[in-house]
mmCIF file with all atom_site columns, C-alpha atoms in Angstrom:
data_model
loop_
_atom_site.group_PDB
_atom_site.id
_atom_site.type_symbol
_atom_site.label_atom_id
_atom_site.label_alt_id
_atom_site.label_comp_id
_atom_site.label_asym_id
_atom_site.label_entity_id
_atom_site.label_seq_id
_atom_site.pdbx_PDB_ins_code
_atom_site.Cartn_x
_atom_site.Cartn_y
_atom_site.Cartn_z
_atom_site.occupancy
_atom_site.B_iso_or_equiv
_atom_site.pdbx_formal_charge
_atom_site.auth_seq_id
_atom_site.auth_comp_id
_atom_site.auth_asym_id
_atom_site.auth_atom_id
_atom_site.pdbx_PDB_model_num
ATOM 1  C CA . MET A 1 1  ? 13.477 27.332  -3.911  1.00 56.00 ? 1  MET A CA 1
ATOM 2  C CA . LYS A 1 2  ? 11.124 24.741  -6.012  1.00 71.00 ? 2  LYS A CA 1
ATOM 3  C CA . PRO A 1 3  ? 8.986  22.416  -3.391  1.00 85.00 ? 3  PRO A CA 1
ATOM 4  C CA . ILE A 1 4  ? 9.963  19.056  -2.452  1.00 94.00 ? 4  ILE A CA 1
ATOM 5  C CA . ILE A 1 5  ? 7.523  16.041  -3.195  1.00 96.00 ? 5  ILE A CA 1
ATOM 6  C CA . GLN A 1 6  ? 8.321  12.980  -1.331  1.00 96.00 ? 6  GLN A CA 1
ATOM 7  C CA . SER A 1 7  ? 7.501  9.274   -2.639  1.00 97.00 ? 7  SER A CA 1
ATOM 8  C CA . ALA A 1 8  ? 7.697  5.893   -0.900  1.00 97.00 ? 8  ALA A CA 1
ATOM 9  C CA . ILE A 1 9  ? 7.287  3.894   -3.597  1.00 97.00 ? 9  ILE A CA 1
ATOM 10 C CA . ASN A 1 10 ? 6.724  -0.227  -2.786  1.00 93.00 ? 10 ASN A CA 1
ATOM 11 C CA . ILE A 1 11 ? 7.973  -2.611  -5.028  1.00 94.00 ? 11 ILE A CA 1
ATOM 12 C CA . SER A 1 12 ? 7.554  -6.563  -4.627  1.00 89.00 ? 12 SER A CA 1
ATOM 13 C CA . THR A 1 13 ? 11.332 -7.411  -4.402  1.00 89.00 ? 13 THR A CA 1
ATOM 14 C CA . SER A 1 14 ? 13.294 -7.635  -1.893  1.00 87.00 ? 14 SER A CA 1
ATOM 15 C CA . ASP A 1 15 ? 16.019 -8.810  -4.680  1.00 91.00 ? 15 ASP A CA 1
ATOM 16 C CA . SER A 1 16 ? 19.218 -7.339  -3.806  1.00 94.00 ? 16 SER A CA 1
ATOM 17 C CA . LYS A 1 17 ? 20.568 -6.986  -6.707  1.00 96.00 ? 17 LYS A CA 1
ATOM 18 C CA . VAL A 1 18 ? 17.531 -5.398  -8.578  1.00 95.00 ? 18 VAL A CA 1
ATOM 19 C CA . VAL A 1 19 ? 17.965 -2.702  -5.849  1.00 96.00 ? 19 VAL A CA 1
ATOM 20 C CA . ARG A 1 20 ? 21.205 -2.766  -5.859  1.00 96.00 ? 20 ARG A CA 1
ATOM 21 C CA . ASP A 1 21 ? 20.032 -1.389  -10.040 1.00 97.00 ? 21 ASP A CA 1
ATOM 22 C CA . MET A 1 22 ? 17.762 0.752   -9.135  1.00 97.00 ? 22 MET A CA 1
ATOM 23 C CA . VAL A 1 23 ? 19.732 2.934   -6.482  1.00 97.00 ? 23 VAL A CA 1
ATOM 24 C CA . ASN A 1 24 ? 22.411 3.295   -8.928  1.00 97.00 ? 24 ASN A CA 1
ATOM 25 C CA . ARG A 1 25 ? 20.320 4.478   -12.001 1.00 97.00 ? 25 ARG A CA 1
ATOM 26 C CA . LEU A 1 26 ? 19.045 6.741   -9.327  1.00 97.00 ? 26 LEU A CA 1
ATOM 27 C CA . SER A 1 27 ? 22.103 8.368   -8.244  1.00 96.00 ? 27 SER A CA 1
ATOM 28 C CA . LEU A 1 28 ? 22.665 9.513   -11.443 1.00 97.00 ? 28 LEU A CA 1
ATOM 29 C CA . ILE A 1 29 ? 19.567 11.841  -10.951 1.00 97.00 ? 29 ILE A CA 1
ATOM 30 C CA . PRO A 1 30 ? 20.700 15.586  -10.742 1.00 96.00 ? 30 PRO A CA 1
ATOM 31 C CA . GLY A 1 31 ? 17.982 16.818  -7.957  1.00 95.00 ? 31 GLY A CA 1
ATOM 32 C CA . LEU A 1 32 ? 16.385 13.680  -6.750  1.00 97.00 ? 32 LEU A CA 1
ATOM 33 C CA . ILE A 1 33 ? 17.699 12.707  -3.116  1.00 96.00 ? 33 ILE A CA 1
ATOM 34 C CA . MET A 1 34 ? 17.322 8.553   -2.343  1.00 95.00 ? 34 MET A CA 1
ATOM 35 C CA . ALA A 1 35 ? 16.243 8.525   1.534   1.00 95.00 ? 35 ALA A CA 1
ATOM 36 C CA . ASP A 1 36 ? 15.742 5.391   1.685   1.00 96.00 ? 36 ASP A CA 1
ATOM 37 C CA . ALA A 1 37 ? 15.658 2.248   1.003   1.00 96.00 ? 37 ALA A CA 1
ATOM 38 C CA . SER A 1 38 ? 14.728 -1.230  2.772   1.00 96.00 ? 38 SER A CA 1
ATOM 39 C CA . SER A 1 39 ? 13.825 -5.076  2.320   1.00 94.00 ? 39 SER A CA 1
ATOM 40 C CA . ASP A 1 40 ? 12.169 -7.152  4.190   1.00 89.00 ? 40 ASP A CA 1
ATOM 41 C CA . VAL A 1 41 ? 12.812 -10.448 2.676   1.00 86.00 ? 41 VAL A CA 1
ATOM 42 C CA . ASP A 1 42 ? 9.779  -11.778 4.444   1.00 84.00 ? 42 ASP A CA 1
ATOM 43 C CA . HIS A 1 43 ? 7.534  -9.968  2.892   1.00 83.00 ? 43 HIS A CA 1
ATOM 44 C CA . ASN A 1 44 ? 9.470  -9.779  -0.427  1.00 86.00 ? 44 ASN A CA 1
ATOM 45 C CA . ARG A 1 45 ? 9.357  -6.230  -0.348  1.00 90.00 ? 45 ARG A CA 1
ATOM 46 C CA . THR A 1 46 ? 11.374 -3.570  -0.784  1.00 94.00 ? 46 THR A CA 1
ATOM 47 C CA . VAL A 1 47 ? 10.346 0.638   -0.069  1.00 96.00 ? 47 VAL A CA 1
ATOM 48 C CA . ILE A 1 48 ? 12.734 2.747   -1.977  1.00 98.00 ? 48 ILE A CA 1
ATOM 49 C CA . SER A 1 49 ? 12.239 6.872   -0.849  1.00 98.00 ? 49 SER A CA 1
ATOM 50 C CA . LEU A 1 50 ? 12.690 9.452   -2.745  1.00 98.00 ? 50 LEU A CA 1
ATOM 51 C CA . LEU A 1 51 ? 12.596 13.556  -2.645  1.00 97.00 ? 51 LEU A CA 1
ATOM 52 C CA . GLY A 1 52 ? 12.873 15.401  -5.583  1.00 96.00 ? 52 GLY A CA 1
ATOM 53 C CA . ASN A 1 53 ? 11.005 18.110  -7.735  1.00 94.00 ? 53 ASN A CA 1
ATOM 54 C CA . GLU A 1 54 ? 8.406  18.448  -10.256 1.00 92.00 ? 54 GLU A CA 1
ATOM 55 C CA . LYS A 1 55 ? 11.646 17.696  -12.350 1.00 93.00 ? 55 LYS A CA 1
ATOM 56 C CA . SER A 1 56 ? 13.342 14.524  -10.733 1.00 96.00 ? 56 SER A CA 1
ATOM 57 C CA . LEU A 1 57 ? 10.974 13.180  -9.044  1.00 96.00 ? 57 LEU A CA 1
ATOM 58 C CA . PRO A 1 58 ? 9.107  11.776  -12.355 1.00 96.00 ? 58 PRO A CA 1
ATOM 59 C CA . GLY A 1 59 ? 12.516 10.699  -13.965 1.00 97.00 ? 59 GLY A CA 1
ATOM 60 C CA . GLY A 1 60 ? 13.971 8.391   -10.848 1.00 97.00 ? 60 GLY A CA 1
ATOM 61 C CA . VAL A 1 61 ? 9.701  7.145   -10.618 1.00 97.00 ? 61 VAL A CA 1
ATOM 62 C CA . ARG A 1 62 ? 10.306 5.966   -14.558 1.00 97.00 ? 62 ARG A CA 1
ATOM 63 C CA . VAL A 1 63 ? 13.626 4.034   -13.234 1.00 97.00 ? 63 VAL A CA 1
ATOM 64 C CA . ILE A 1 64 ? 11.429 2.018   -10.443 1.00 97.00 ? 64 ILE A CA 1
ATOM 65 C CA . PHE A 1 65 ? 9.489  1.424   -13.216 1.00 96.00 ? 65 PHE A CA 1
ATOM 66 C CA . GLU A 1 66 ? 11.456 0.123   -16.200 1.00 97.00 ? 66 GLU A CA 1
ATOM 67 C CA . ILE A 1 67 ? 13.667 -1.625  -14.038 1.00 97.00 ? 67 ILE A CA 1
ATOM 68 C CA . ALA A 1 68 ? 11.020 -3.341  -11.805 1.00 95.00 ? 68 ALA A CA 1
ATOM 69 C CA . LEU A 1 69 ? 8.885  -4.326  -15.532 1.00 93.00 ? 69 LEU A CA 1
ATOM 70 C CA . GLN A 1 70 ? 12.417 -5.886  -17.310 1.00 95.00 ? 70 GLN A CA 1
ATOM 71 C CA . THR A 1 71 ? 13.587 -8.224  -13.574 1.00 94.00 ? 71 THR A CA 1
ATOM 72 C CA . ILE A 1 72 ? 10.091 -8.678  -11.409 1.00 88.00 ? 72 ILE A CA 1
ATOM 73 C CA . ASP A 1 73 ? 8.286  -11.527 -12.228 1.00 78.00 ? 73 ASP A CA 1
ATOM 74 C CA . ILE A 1 74 ? 4.987  -10.716 -10.260 1.00 76.00 ? 74 ILE A CA 1
ATOM 75 C CA . SER A 1 75 ? 3.514  -14.686 -11.688 1.00 71.00 ? 75 SER A CA 1
ATOM 76 C CA . HIS A 1 76 ? 5.997  -16.367 -9.417  1.00 70.00 ? 76 HIS A CA 1
ATOM 77 C CA . HIS A 1 77 ? 6.060  -13.690 -6.642  1.00 65.00 ? 77 HIS A CA 1
ATOM 78 C CA . GLN A 1 78 ? 6.168  -15.667 -2.954  1.00 66.00 ? 78 GLN A CA 1
ATOM 79 C CA . GLY A 1 79 ? 5.947  -13.300 0.558   1.00 62.00 ? 79 GLY A CA 1
ATOM 80 C CA . GLU A 1 80 ? 3.593  -12.650 3.278   1.00 66.00 ? 80 GLU A CA 1
ATOM 81 C CA . HIS A 1 81 ? 2.744  -8.656  1.850   1.00 61.00 ? 81 HIS A CA 1
ATOM 82 C CA . PRO A 1 82 ? 0.223  -8.561  -0.847  1.00 63.00 ? 82 PRO A CA 1
ATOM 83 C CA . ARG A 1 83 ? 0.385  -7.695  -4.005  1.00 63.00 ? 83 ARG A CA 1
ATOM 84 C CA . MET A 1 84 ? -1.261 -5.162  -7.067  1.00 67.00 ? 84 MET A CA 1
ATOM 85 C CA . GLY A 1 85 ? 2.271  -5.608  -9.316  1.00 73.00 ? 85 GLY A CA 1
ATOM 86 C CA . ALA A 1 86 ? 5.826  -5.413  -9.767  1.00 83.00 ? 86 ALA A CA 1
ATOM 87 C CA . VAL A 1 87 ? 5.425  -1.815  -8.088  1.00 91.00 ? 87 VAL A CA 1
ATOM 88 C CA . ASP A 1 88 ? 1.808  -1.068  -6.718  1.00 86.00 ? 88 ASP A CA 1
ATOM 89 C CA . VAL A 1 89 ? 2.302  1.711   -4.573  1.00 89.00 ? 89 VAL A CA 1
ATOM 90 C CA . VAL A 1 90 ? 3.568  4.975   -5.675  1.00 95.00 ? 90 VAL A CA 1
ATOM 91 C CA . PRO A 1 91 ? 2.732  7.976   -3.113  1.00 95.00 ? 91 PRO A CA 1
ATOM 92 C CA . PHE A 1 92 ? 3.220  11.793  -3.827  1.00 95.00 ? 92 PHE A CA 1
ATOM 93 C CA . THR A 1 93 ? 3.293  13.778  -0.891  1.00 94.00 ? 93 THR A CA 1
ATOM 94 C CA . PRO A 1 94 ? 4.313  17.798  -0.879  1.00 93.00 ? 94 PRO A CA 1
ATOM 95 C CA . TRP A 1 95 ? 6.889  18.952  1.962   1.00 86.00 ? 95 TRP A CA 1
ATOM 96 C CA . GLY A 1 96 ? 6.454  22.369  2.235   1.00 72.00 ? 96 GLY A CA 1
ATOM 97 C CA . GLY A 1 97 ? 5.804  24.780  -0.478  1.00 64.00 ? 97 GLY A CA 1
#
């Protein structure tokens, strides 16, 4: 069994169309599990939590970055949460193994 890695990616949008596009594209990646996606309109922020291995997880992260860079204009961002970019937190946490 390959080690599981978790990543709770913070995205600077709560736009449901953008999040839905990400979720739909992530569902096409073999071996990747989307554990959660939650958006907060007041903070204009979404966290997508992924579970995968060293092969599937990088593909999921890449999809999120591709869509974020095409759709999020950080210069027009409104929201209570501080932000560094369209995607600004990408932690990797190993689970077991």
